[in-house]
Coordinates of C-alpha atoms in Angstrom, one line a residue:
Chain A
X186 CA -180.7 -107.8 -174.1
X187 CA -179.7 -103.7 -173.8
X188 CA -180.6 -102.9 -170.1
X189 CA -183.3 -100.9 -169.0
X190 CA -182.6 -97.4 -167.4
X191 CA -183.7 -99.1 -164.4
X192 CA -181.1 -101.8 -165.0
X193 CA -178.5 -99.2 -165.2
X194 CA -179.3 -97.6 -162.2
X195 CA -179.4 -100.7 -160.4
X196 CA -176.0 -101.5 -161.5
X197 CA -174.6 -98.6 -160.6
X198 CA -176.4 -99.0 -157.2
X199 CA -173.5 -101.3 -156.6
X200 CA -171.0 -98.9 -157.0
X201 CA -172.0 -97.2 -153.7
X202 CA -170.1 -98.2 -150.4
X203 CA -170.9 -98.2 -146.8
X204 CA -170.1 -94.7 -145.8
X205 CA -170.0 -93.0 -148.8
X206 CA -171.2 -89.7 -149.5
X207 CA -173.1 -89.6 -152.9
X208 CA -174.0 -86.4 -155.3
X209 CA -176.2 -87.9 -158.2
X210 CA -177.4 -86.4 -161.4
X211 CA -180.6 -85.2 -162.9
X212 CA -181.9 -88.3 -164.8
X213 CA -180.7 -92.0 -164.7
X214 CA -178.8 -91.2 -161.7
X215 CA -181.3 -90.0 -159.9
X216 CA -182.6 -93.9 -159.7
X217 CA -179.5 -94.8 -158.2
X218 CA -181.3 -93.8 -154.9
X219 CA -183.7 -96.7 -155.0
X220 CA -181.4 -99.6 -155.5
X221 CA -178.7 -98.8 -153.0
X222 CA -178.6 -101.6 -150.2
X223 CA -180.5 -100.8 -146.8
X224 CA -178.0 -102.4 -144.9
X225 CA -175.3 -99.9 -145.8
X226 CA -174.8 -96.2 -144.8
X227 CA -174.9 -93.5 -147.6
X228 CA -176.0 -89.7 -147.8
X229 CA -176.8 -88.3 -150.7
X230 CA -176.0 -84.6 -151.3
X231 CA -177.9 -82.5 -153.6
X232 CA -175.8 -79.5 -154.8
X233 CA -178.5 -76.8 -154.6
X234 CA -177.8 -77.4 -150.5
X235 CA -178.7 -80.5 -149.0
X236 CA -177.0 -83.5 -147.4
X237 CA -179.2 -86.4 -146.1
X238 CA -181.6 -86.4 -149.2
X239 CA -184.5 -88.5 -148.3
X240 CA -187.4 -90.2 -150.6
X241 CA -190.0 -88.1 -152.2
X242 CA -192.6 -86.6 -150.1
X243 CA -196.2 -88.0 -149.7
X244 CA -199.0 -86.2 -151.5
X245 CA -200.0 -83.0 -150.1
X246 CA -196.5 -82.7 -147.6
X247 CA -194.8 -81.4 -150.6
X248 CA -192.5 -78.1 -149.1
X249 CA -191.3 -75.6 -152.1
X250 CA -188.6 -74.6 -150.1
X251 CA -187.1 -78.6 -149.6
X252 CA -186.1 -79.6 -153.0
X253 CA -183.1 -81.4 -155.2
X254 CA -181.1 -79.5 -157.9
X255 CA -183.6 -81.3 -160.5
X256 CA -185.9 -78.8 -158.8
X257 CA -187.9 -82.1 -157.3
X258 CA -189.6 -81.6 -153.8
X259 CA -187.6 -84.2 -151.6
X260 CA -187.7 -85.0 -147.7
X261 CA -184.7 -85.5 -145.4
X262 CA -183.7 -88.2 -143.4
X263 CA -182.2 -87.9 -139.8
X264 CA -179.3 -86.6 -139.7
X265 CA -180.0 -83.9 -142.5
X266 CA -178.5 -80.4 -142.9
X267 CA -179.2 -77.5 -145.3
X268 CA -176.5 -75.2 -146.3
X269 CA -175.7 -72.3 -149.1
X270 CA -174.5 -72.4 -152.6
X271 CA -170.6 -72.0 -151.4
X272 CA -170.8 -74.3 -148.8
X273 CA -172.4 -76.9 -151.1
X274 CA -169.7 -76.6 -154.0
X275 CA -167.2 -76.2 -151.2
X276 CA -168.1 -80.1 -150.0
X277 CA -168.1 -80.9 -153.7
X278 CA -164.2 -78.3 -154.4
X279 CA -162.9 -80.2 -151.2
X280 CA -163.6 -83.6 -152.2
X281 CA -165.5 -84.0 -148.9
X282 CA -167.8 -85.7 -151.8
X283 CA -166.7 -89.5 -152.2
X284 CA -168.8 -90.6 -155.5
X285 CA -170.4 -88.5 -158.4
X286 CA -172.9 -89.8 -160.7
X287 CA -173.8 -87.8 -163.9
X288 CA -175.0 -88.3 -167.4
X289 CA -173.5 -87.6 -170.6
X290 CA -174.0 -86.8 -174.0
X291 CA -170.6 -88.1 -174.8
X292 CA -167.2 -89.5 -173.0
X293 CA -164.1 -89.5 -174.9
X294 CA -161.2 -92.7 -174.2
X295 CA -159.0 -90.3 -172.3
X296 CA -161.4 -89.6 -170.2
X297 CA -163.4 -86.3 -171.3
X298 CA -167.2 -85.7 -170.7
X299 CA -168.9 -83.6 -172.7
X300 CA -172.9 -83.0 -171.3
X301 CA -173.9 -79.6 -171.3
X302 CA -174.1 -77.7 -174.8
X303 CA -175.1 -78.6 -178.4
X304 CA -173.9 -75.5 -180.1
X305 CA -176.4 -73.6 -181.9
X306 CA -179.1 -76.0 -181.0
X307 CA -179.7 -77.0 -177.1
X308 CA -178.2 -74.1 -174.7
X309 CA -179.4 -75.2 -171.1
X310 CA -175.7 -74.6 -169.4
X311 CA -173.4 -76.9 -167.2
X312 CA -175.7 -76.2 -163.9
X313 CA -172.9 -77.8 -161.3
X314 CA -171.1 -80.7 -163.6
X315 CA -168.3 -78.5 -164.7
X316 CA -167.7 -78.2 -160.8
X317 CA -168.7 -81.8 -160.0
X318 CA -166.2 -83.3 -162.8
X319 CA -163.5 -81.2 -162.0
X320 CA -163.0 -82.0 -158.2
X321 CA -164.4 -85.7 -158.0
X322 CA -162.0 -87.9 -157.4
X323 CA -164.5 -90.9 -158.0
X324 CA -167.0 -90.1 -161.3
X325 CA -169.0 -92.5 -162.6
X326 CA -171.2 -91.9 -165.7
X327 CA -174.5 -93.6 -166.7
X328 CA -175.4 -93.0 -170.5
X329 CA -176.3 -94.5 -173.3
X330 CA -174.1 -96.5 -175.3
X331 CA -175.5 -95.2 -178.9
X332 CA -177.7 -92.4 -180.0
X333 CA -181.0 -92.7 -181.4
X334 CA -179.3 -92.8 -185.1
X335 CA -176.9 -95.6 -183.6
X336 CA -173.9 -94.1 -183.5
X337 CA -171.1 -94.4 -180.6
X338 CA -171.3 -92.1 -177.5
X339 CA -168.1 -93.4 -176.2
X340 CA -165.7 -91.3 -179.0
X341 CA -162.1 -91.3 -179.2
X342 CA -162.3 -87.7 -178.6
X343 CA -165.5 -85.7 -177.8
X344 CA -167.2 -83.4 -180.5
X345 CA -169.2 -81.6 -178.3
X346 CA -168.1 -78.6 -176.0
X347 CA -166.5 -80.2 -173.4
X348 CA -167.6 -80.6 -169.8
X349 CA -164.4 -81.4 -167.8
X350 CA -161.0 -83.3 -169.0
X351 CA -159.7 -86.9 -168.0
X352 CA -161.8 -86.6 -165.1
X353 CA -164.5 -90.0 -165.7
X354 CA -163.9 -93.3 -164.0
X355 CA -166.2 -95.7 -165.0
X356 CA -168.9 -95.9 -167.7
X357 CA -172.2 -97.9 -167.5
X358 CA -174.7 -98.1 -170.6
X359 CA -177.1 -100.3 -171.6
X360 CA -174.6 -102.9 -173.1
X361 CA -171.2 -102.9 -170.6
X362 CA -169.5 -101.4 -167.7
X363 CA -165.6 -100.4 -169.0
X364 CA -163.4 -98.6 -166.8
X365 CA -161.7 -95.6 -168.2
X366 CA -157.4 -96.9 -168.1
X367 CA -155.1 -94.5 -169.8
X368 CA -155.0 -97.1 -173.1
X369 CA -158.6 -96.6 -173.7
X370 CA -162.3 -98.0 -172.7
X371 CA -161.4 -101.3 -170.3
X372 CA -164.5 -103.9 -170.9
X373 CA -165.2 -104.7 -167.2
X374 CA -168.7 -106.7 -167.8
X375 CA -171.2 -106.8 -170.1
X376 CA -175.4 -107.0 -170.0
X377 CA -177.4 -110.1 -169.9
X378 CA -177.1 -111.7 -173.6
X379 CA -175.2 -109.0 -175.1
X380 CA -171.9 -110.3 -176.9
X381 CA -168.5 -108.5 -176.9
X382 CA -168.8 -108.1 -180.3
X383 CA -172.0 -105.9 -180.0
X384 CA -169.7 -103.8 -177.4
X385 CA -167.2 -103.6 -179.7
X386 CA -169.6 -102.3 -182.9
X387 CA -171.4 -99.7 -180.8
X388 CA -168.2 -97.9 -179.1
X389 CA -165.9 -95.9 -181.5
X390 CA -163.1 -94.9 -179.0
X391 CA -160.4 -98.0 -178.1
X392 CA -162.1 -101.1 -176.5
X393 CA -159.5 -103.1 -174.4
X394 CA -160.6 -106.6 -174.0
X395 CA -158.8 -108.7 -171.8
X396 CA -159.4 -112.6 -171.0
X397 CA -163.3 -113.9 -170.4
X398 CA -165.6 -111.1 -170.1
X399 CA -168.5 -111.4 -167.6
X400 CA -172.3 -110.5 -167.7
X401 CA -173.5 -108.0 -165.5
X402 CA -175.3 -109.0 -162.9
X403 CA -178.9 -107.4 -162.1
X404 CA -181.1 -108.6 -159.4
Chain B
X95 CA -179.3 -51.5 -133.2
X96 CA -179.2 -50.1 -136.4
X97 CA -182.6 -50.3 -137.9
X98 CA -182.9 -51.6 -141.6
X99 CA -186.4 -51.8 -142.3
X100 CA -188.4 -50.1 -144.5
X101 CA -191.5 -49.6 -145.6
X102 CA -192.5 -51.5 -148.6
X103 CA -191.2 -53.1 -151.7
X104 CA -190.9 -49.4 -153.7
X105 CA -189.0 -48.0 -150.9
X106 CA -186.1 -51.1 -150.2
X107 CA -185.7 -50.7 -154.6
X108 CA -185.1 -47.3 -154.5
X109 CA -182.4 -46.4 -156.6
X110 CA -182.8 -49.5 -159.3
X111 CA -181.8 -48.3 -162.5
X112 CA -181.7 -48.4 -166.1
X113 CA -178.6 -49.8 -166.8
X114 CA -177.5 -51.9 -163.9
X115 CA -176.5 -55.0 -162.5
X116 CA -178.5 -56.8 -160.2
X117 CA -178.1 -60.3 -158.3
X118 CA -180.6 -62.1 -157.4
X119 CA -180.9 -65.1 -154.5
X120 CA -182.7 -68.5 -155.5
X121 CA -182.2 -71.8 -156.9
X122 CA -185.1 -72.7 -159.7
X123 CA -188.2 -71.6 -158.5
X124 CA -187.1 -72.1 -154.3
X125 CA -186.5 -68.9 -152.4
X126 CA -186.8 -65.9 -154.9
X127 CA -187.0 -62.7 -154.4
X128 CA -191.1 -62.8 -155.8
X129 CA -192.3 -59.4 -154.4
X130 CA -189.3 -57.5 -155.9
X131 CA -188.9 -59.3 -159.1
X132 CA -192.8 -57.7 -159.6
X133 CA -191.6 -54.7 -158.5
X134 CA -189.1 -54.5 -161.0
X135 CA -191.6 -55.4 -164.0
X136 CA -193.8 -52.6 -162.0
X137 CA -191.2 -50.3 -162.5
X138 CA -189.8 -51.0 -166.0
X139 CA -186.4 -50.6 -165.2
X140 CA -184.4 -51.7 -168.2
X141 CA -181.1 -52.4 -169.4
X142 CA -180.0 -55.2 -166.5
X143 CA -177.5 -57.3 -165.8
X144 CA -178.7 -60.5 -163.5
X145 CA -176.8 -62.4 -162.0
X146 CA -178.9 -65.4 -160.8
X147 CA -178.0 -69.5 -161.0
X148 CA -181.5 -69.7 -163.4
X149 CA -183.9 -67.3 -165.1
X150 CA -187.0 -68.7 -164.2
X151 CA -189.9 -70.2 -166.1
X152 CA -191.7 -68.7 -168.6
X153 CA -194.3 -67.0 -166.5
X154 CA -192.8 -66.8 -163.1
X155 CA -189.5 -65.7 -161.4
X156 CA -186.9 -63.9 -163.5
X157 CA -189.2 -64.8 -166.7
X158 CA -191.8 -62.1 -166.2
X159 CA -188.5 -59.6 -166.4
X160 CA -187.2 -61.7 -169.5
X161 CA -191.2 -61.7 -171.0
X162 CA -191.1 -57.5 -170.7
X163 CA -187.2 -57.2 -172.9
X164 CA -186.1 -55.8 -169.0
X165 CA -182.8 -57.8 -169.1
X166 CA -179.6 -56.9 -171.4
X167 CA -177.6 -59.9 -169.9
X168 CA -177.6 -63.0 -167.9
X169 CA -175.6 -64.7 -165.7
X170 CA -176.4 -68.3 -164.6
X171 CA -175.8 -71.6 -164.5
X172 CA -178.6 -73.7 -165.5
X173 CA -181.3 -72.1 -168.1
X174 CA -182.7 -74.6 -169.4
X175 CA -186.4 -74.2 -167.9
X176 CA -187.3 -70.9 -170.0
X177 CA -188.3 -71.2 -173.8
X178 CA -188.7 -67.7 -173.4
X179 CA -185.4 -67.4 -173.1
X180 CA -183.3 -70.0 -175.1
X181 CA -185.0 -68.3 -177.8
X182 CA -184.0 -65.1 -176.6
X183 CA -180.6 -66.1 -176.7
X184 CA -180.5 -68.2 -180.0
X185 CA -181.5 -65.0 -181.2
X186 CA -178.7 -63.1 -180.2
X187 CA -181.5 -60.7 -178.4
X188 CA -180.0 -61.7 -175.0
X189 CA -176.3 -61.4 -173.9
X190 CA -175.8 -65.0 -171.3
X191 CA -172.7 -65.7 -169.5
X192 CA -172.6 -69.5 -168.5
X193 CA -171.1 -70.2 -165.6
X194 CA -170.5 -73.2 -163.9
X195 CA -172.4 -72.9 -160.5
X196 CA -169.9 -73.4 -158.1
X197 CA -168.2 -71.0 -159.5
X198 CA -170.7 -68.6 -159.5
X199 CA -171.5 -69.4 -155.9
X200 CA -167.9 -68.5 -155.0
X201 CA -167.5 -65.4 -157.2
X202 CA -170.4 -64.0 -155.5
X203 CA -169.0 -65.0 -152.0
X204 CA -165.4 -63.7 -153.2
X205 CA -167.5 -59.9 -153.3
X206 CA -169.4 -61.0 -150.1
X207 CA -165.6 -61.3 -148.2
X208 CA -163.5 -58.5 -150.1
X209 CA -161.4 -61.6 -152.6
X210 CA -161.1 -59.6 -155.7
X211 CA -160.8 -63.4 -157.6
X212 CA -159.7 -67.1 -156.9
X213 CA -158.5 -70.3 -158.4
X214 CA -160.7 -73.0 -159.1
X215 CA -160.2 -76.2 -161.0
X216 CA -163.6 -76.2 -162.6
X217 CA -163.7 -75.4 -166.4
X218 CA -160.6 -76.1 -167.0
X219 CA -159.6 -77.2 -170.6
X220 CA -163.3 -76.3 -171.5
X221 CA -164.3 -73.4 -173.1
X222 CA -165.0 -71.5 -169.7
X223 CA -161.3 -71.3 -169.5
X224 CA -160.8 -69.5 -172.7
X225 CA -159.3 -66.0 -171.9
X226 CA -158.4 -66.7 -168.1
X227 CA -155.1 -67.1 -166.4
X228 CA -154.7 -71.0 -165.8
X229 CA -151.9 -72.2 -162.8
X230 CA -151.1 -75.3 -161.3
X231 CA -151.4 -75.7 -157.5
X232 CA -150.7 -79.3 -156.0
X233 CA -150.5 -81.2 -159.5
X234 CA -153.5 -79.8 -160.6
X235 CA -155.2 -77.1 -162.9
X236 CA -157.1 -74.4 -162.0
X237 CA -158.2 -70.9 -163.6
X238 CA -158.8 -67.7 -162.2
X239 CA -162.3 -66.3 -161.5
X240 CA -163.1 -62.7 -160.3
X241 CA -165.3 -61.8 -157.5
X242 CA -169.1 -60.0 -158.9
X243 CA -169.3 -57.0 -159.3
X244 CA -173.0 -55.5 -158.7
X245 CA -175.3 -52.7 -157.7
X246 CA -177.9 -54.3 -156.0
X247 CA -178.0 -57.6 -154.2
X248 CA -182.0 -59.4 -153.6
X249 CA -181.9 -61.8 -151.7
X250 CA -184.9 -63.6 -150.1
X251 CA -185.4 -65.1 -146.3
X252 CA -187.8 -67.2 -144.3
X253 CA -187.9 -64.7 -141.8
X254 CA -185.7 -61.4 -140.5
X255 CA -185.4 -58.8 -138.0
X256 CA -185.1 -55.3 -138.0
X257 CA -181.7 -55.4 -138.1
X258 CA -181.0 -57.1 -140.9
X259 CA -180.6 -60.6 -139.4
X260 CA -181.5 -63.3 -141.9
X261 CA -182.6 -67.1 -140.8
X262 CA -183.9 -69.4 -144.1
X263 CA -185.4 -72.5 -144.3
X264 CA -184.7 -75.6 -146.6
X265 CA -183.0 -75.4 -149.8
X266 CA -184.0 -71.4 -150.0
X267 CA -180.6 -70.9 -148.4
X268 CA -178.9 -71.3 -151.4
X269 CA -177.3 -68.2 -153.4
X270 CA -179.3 -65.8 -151.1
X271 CA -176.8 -66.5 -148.3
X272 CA -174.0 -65.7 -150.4
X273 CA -175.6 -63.0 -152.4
X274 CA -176.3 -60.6 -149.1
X275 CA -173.5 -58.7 -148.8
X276 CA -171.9 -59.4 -152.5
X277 CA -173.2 -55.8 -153.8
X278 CA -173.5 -52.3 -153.2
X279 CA -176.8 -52.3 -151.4
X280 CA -178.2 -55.5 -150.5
X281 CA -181.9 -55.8 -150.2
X282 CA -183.3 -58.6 -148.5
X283 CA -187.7 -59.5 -148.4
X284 CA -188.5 -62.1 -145.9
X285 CA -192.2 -63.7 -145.3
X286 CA -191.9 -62.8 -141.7
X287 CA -190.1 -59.4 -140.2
X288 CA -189.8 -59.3 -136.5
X289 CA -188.5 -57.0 -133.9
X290 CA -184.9 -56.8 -133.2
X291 CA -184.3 -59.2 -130.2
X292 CA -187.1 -61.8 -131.2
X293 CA -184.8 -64.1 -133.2
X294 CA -181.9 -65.9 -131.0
X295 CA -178.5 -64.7 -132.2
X296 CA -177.4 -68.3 -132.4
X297 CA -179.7 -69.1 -135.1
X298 CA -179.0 -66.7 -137.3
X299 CA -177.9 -67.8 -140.8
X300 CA -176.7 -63.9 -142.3
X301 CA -176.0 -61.2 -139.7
X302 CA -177.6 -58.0 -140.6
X303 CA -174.4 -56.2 -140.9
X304 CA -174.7 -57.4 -144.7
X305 CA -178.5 -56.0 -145.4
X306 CA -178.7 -52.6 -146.0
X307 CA -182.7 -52.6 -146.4
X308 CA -185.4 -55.3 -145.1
X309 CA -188.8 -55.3 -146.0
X310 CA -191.6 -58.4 -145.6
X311 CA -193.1 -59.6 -148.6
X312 CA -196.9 -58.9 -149.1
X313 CA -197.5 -61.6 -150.8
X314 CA -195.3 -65.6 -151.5
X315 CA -196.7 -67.6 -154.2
X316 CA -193.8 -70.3 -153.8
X317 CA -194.7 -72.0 -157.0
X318 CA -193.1 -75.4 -157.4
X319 CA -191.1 -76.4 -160.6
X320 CA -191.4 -80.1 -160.3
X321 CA -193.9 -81.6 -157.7
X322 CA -192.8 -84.8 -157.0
X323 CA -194.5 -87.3 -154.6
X324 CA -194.8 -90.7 -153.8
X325 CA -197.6 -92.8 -152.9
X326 CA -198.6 -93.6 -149.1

C-alpha cells in the first residue's frame, strides 16, 4: 500500500532530532509539525520571519500580522521571536538552520531539485527554495514518487528549470525512503506492502539496492 | 528632533511618478503599505517598476495596481496568488523578474547599507545565474547580486513617531524593515503615529534616520490570505 500524505509526513516526522531547528515547506511538509515527538525539543522557523512557530490559532484569535510563509495565520510558542526578511534568510545563508523540508516537482540522481517553474505553463516563482536548497546542509524532500500519468519524478536528470544543484539528502514518497549517494538513489526502506520491484518500476534515475530492504515503519 | 510627519497619504507620495521604481514592504497580504497602494490607483501613476516579495491577490494589495495596467515590471519572489497577473505575464503584457527571496531580501538591505552587490550561493547552476559573475568562496559557489536601485521605498509599521522611528509587530516586519532606507525617499504609514519621545528608544525596530516622510494610515483592512484555525 502507497502511503498517505499523512504517512509521509509522519515518516519524515522521524527525521527531526532533539534540538533541531526546522524550516518546512508549503504542503506535505507542513504536516511534519504534527507528528514530531513531544518529548523532544524542535523550533520551527518560517522564512517570512518567525522562529518558535506554534499550532494554528483558535477560531476568532486569528492575527493577520502572525502568519507562516504559506500565508497561514499561526501562533507562537514560548520562546518565540519575529525578525525581517534578511535576518530570516540570514539564519537560513548561515546554516544556523539544521533541517529543510520542501516539495518537489522533480529530483534528479545527482541530487538536483527542480520545484518552482513549468515553462510556459505554471509561473508562481521559487518564493525562498532557491535560498533554502542552496545553504542547507541537511534537505530532505517529501514528493511523490509518480505523476498523475505514472511516470517517475525521481529522473536521472531533471527536465524542469532547476531549483538548486546536488543539494537534496533524502527522498520520501509514497513508496520508499532512498538517500541521495553519489552512485544514484540508495533504497533505505520501503512502505508497508510495497515490493522493491514496484520501487524500482516507478523511479527512472539509478536505484541502488543493497542486501534486505525494510518496510517503513508508521505508527 | 527632526520632524518627519506629514499630513496625509497625498502629501508623504508626493513626487510618485510615471515611470519609476517603487519598493514596497510586505509578505502576502501581512504588513502592506494598504493606504498608499490606494493612493497610487487614486493617482494613476503609471509606468512602475515594484519591487515587492508578491503582487497581491486579485482584488487587494499590489493587484488593484496590476487590475488598472499601473505596473511595467515586477520584481518578486512568489506570485503565485494573482490570476490577474500570471495572465498578465503569460501574455507578455507584464515584464517579471523572479528572484529568489533571500536574495531579494539582501539586495534591498545591500541599498539600505551602501553594498553596491554581494555573493550568495542561492541560484547557482539555475537559470538565475545566467548572465552573473559566479566565484568560489570556501569550496563553494556563489553568484553576484546587486543592491536595488529605487525611487521610492513604502514600507508599512505597527506604530511610529514623529521622527521616523518604526516598531512592527508579528510577521509584518518582514521586507518593510529592510526596505526603509533602500531608496531615495522612504515613506513609511503606520496604524498608530505618536509624538517623538512616546516610544522607548530600546524598542525601536528602524530608527527614523531611514524615513524621510511618516504619515498614519486612515484606514487598515488587514485582509488575511489564508485563515487557518483549529478547533478548541
Amino acid at each position: 500500500m502507497a502511503l498517505g500524505k499523512e504517512d509521509i509526513a509522519k515518516r519524515i516526522a522521524k527525521e527531526v532530532k532533539d534540538g533541531y531547528f526546522v524550516n518546512l515547506g508549503i504542503g506535505i511538509p507542513t504536516l511534519v509539525a504534527n507528528y514530531v515527538r513531544d518529548d523532544i525539543s524542535v523550533e520551527f522557523q518560517s522564512e517570512n520571519g518567525v522562529l518558535g512557530m506554534g499550532p494554528f490559532p483558535f477560531e476568532g484569535e486569528e492575527d493577520a500580522d502572525v502568519i507562516n510563509a504559506g500565508k497561514q495565520t499561526i501562533t507562537t510558542l514560548p520562546g518565540a521571536s519575529f525578525f525581517d526578511s534578511a535576518t530570516s534568510f540570514g539564519m537560513i545563508r548561515g546554516q544556523h538552520v539544521d533541517l529543510t523540508i520542501l516539495g518537489a516537482m522533480e529530483v534528479a540522481e545527482n541530487g538536483d531539485i527542480a520545484n518552482w517553474k513549468i515553462p510556459g505553463k505554471m509561473v508562481k516563482g521559487m518564493g525562498g527554495a532557491m535560498d533554502l536548497v542552496a545553504s542547507a546542509e541537511n534537505i530532505i524532500v517529501a514528493m511523490m514518487h509518480v505523476n498523475k500519468a505514472g511516470e517517475s519524478k525521481l529522473l536521472k536528470r531533471c527536465s524542469l528549470p532547476l531549483t538548486g544543484v546536488g543539494c537534496v539528502k533524502k527522498v520520501v514518497t509514497e513508496l520508499a525512503v532512498m538517500e541521495i549517494v553519489p552512485e544514484g538513489f540508495k533504497l533505505l526502506e520501503r512502505a508497508p506492502g510495497v515490493t522493491v520491484e514496484d520501487i524500482k518500476n516507478a523511479t527512472e534515475g539509478n536505484l541502488i539496492i543493497e542486501g534486505e530492504i525494510p518496510e517503513m515503519v508508521i505508527e | 528632533m527632526i520632524n518627519k510627519k506629514v499630513q496625509n497619504v497625498e502629501e508623504a507620495l508626493q513626487g510618485v511618478a510615471n515611470g519609476m521604481t517603487i519598493m514596497l514592504g510586505g509578505f502576502g497580504l501581512c504588513g502592506i503599505p494598504e493606504n498608499s497602494i490606494a493612493e497610487l490607483v487614486r493617482k494613476g501613476t503609471k509606468g512602475l517598476t515594484c519591487i515587492s516579495n508578491n503582487a497581491g491577490v486579485d482584488d487587494f494589495g499590489l493587484g488593484l495596481l496590476l487590475q488598472k495596467r499601473q505596473i511595467d515590471k515586477m520584481i518578486s519572489s512568489y506570485v503565485g496568488e494573482n490570476a490577474e497577473f500570471e495572465r498578465q505575464m503569460l501574455s507578455g503584457e507584464l515584464e517579471v523578474e523572479l528572484t529568489p527571496q533571500g536574495t531579494l531580501a539582501e539586495k534591498c538591505r545591500a541599498a539600505q547599507a551602501g553594498i553596491p552587490a554581494f555573493f550568495t550561493p542561492a541560484g547557482y547552476g539555475t537559470e538565475i545565474a545566467e548572465g552573473k559573475e559566479a566565484r568560489e568562496f570556501n569550496g563553494k559557489m556563489h553568484i553576484m547580486e546587486e543592491a536595488y536601485k529605487a525611487d521610492f521605498a513604502i514600507v508599512k509599521a505597527w506604530k511610529g513617531d514623529e521622527a521616523g522611528n518604526l516598531i512592527f509587530k508579528g510577521t509584518a516586519k518582514n521586507f518593510n524593515a529592510v526596505m526603509a532606507g533602500a531608496a531615495t525617499i522612504t515613506v513609511a504609514e503606520v496604524e498608530e503615529l505618536v509624538p517623538a519621545g512616546t516610544l522607548d528608544p530600546n524598542h525601536i525596530h528602524v530608527p527614523g534616520i531611514f524615513v524621510k516622510r511618516i504619515f498614519q494610515g486612515e484606514h487598515y483592512e488587514k485582509r488575511i490570505e489564508q485563515r487557518t484555525v483549529r478547533k478548541r
